[in-house]
CSV table of C-alpha atoms in Angstrom, one decimal:
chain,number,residue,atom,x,y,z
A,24,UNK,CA,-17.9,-18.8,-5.8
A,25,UNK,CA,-18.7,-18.1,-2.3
A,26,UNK,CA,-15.4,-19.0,-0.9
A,27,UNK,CA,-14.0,-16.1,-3.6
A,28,UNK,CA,-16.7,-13.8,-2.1
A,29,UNK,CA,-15.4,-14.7,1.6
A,30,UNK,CA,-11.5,-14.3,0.5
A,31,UNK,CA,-13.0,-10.7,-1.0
A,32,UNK,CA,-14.6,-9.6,2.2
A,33,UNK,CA,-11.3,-10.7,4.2
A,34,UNK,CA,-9.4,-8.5,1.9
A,35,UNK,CA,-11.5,-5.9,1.6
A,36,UNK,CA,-12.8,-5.4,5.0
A,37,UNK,CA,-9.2,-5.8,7.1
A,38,UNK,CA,-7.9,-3.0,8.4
A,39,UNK,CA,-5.1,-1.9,6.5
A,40,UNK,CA,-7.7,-1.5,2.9
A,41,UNK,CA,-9.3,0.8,4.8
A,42,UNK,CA,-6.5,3.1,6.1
A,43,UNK,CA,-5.7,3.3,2.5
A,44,UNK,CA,-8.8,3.9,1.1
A,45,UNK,CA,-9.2,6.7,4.1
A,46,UNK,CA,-5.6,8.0,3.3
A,47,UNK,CA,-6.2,8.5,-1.2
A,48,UNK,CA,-8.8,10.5,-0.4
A,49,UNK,CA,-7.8,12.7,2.5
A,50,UNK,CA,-4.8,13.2,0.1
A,51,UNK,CA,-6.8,14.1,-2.4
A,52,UNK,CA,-8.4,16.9,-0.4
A,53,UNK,CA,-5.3,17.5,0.7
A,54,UNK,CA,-4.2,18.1,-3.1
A,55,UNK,CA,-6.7,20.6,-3.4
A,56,UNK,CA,-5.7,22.4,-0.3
A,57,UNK,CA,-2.3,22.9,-1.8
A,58,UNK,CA,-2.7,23.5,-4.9
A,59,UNK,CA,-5.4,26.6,-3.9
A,60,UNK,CA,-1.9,27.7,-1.9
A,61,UNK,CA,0.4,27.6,-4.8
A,62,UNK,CA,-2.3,29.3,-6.7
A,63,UNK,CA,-2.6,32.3,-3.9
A,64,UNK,CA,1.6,32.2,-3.6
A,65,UNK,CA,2.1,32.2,-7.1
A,66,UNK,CA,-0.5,35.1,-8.0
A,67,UNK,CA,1.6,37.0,-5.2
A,68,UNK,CA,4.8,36.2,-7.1
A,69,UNK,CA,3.3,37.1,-10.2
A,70,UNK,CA,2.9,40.9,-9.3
A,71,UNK,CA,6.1,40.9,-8.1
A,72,UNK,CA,8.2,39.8,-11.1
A,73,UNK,CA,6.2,40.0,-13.8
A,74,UNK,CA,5.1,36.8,-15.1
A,75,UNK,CA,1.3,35.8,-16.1
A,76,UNK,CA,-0.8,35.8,-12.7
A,77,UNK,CA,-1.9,32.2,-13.7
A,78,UNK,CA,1.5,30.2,-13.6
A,79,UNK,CA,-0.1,27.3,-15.6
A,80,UNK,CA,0.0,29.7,-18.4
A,81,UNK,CA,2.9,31.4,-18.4
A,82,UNK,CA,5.3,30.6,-21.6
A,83,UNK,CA,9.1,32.1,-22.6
A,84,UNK,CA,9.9,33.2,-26.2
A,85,UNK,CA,12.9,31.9,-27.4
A,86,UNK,CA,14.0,33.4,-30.9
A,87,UNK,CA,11.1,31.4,-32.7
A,88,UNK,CA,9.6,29.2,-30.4
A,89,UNK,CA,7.1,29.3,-27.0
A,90,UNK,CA,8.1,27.5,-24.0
A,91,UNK,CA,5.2,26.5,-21.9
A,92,UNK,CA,7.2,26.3,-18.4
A,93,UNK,CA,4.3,27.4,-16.2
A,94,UNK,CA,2.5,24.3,-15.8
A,95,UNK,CA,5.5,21.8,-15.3
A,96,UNK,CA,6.5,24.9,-12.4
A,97,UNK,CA,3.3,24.6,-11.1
A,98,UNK,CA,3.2,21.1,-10.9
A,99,UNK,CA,6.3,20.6,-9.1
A,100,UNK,CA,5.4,23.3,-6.9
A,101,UNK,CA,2.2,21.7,-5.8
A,102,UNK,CA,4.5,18.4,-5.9
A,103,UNK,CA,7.0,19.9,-3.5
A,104,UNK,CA,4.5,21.7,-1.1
A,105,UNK,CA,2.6,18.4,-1.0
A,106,UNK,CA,5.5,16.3,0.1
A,107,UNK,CA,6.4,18.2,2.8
A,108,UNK,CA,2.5,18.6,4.0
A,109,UNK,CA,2.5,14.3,3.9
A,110,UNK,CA,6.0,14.5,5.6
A,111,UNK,CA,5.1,16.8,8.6
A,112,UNK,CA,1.7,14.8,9.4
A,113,UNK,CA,4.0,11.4,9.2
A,114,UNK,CA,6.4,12.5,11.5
A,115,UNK,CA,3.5,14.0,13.8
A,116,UNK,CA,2.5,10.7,13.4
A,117,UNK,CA,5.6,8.9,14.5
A,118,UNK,CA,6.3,11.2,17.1
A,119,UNK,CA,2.6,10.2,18.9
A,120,UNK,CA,3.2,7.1,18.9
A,121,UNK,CA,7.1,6.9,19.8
A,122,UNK,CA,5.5,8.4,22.8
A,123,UNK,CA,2.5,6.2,23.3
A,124,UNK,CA,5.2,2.8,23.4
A,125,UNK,CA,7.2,4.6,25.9
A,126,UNK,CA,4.4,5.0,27.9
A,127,UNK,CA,3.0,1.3,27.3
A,128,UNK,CA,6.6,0.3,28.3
A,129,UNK,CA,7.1,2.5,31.4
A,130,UNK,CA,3.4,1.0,32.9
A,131,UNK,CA,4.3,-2.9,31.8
A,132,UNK,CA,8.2,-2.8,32.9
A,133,UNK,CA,7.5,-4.0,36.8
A,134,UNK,CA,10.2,-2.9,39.2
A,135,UNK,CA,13.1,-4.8,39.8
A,136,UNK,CA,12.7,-6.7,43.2
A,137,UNK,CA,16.1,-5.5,45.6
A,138,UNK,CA,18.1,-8.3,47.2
A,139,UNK,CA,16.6,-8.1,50.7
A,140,UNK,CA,13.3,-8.4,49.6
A,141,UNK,CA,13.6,-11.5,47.6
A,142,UNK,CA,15.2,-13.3,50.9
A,143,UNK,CA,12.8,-11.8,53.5
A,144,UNK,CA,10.1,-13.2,51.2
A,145,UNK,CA,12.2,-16.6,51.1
A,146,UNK,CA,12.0,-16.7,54.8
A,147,UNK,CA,8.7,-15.8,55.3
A,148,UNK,CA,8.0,-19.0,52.7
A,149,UNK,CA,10.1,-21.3,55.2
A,150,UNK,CA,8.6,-20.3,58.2
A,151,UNK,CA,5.1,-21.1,56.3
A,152,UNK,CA,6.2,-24.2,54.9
A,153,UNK,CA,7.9,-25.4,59.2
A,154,UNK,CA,5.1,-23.6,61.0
């Protein structure tokens, strides 16, 4: 039992569990965030064509039958302005640290030595080793 406990702790406690558990529930907030801005675009769009100011609700009438179409809209609205939110922070992302390895790389890559150095230091090396 306490060797399941310890492979629990590893698991739970590495890094990467964490990250995720950080990253459902900033995207939850984040969820909330954008759907409070399809819900101030939509009532926008609403007075301008017409349709129910709450989208969620709004139905068509064809011959006998009501279409609910406003909450599948509304969902892939939030849908769509959500993926592009997670897309723009993941290439922000990417970008920063593209930048940080270039700058890890420039400060670890040690200039080349030229030709004349490497045999002045030879010589100085042999008239160590005779003197």
């Amino acid at each position: 039992m306490k060797n399941l406990w310890n492979e629990f702790k590893e698991f739970a406690f590495t890094g990467n569990v964490i990250d995720m558990a950080v990253g459902v529930i900033l995207g939850g907030a984040l969820k909330d965030v954008v759907t409070a801005l399809v819900n101030m675009f939509m009532g926008v769009v609403s007075a301008i064509i017409k349709i129910p100011a709450s989208l969620d609700k709004a139905t068509a009438q064809v011959g006998p039958v009501h279409i609910a179409y406003g909450a599948f809209v509304s969902s892939f609205i939030n849908f769509i302005l959500l993926a592009l939110c997670v897309f723009a922070i993941i290439k922000a992302l990417n970008t920063a640290k593209d930048r940080f390895k270039k700058e890890e790389a420039v400060e670890e890559a040690a200039p080349a030595k030229s030709d004349e150095v490497v045999l002045l230091e030879e010589i100085r090396d042999l008239l160590k080793k005779n003197a």
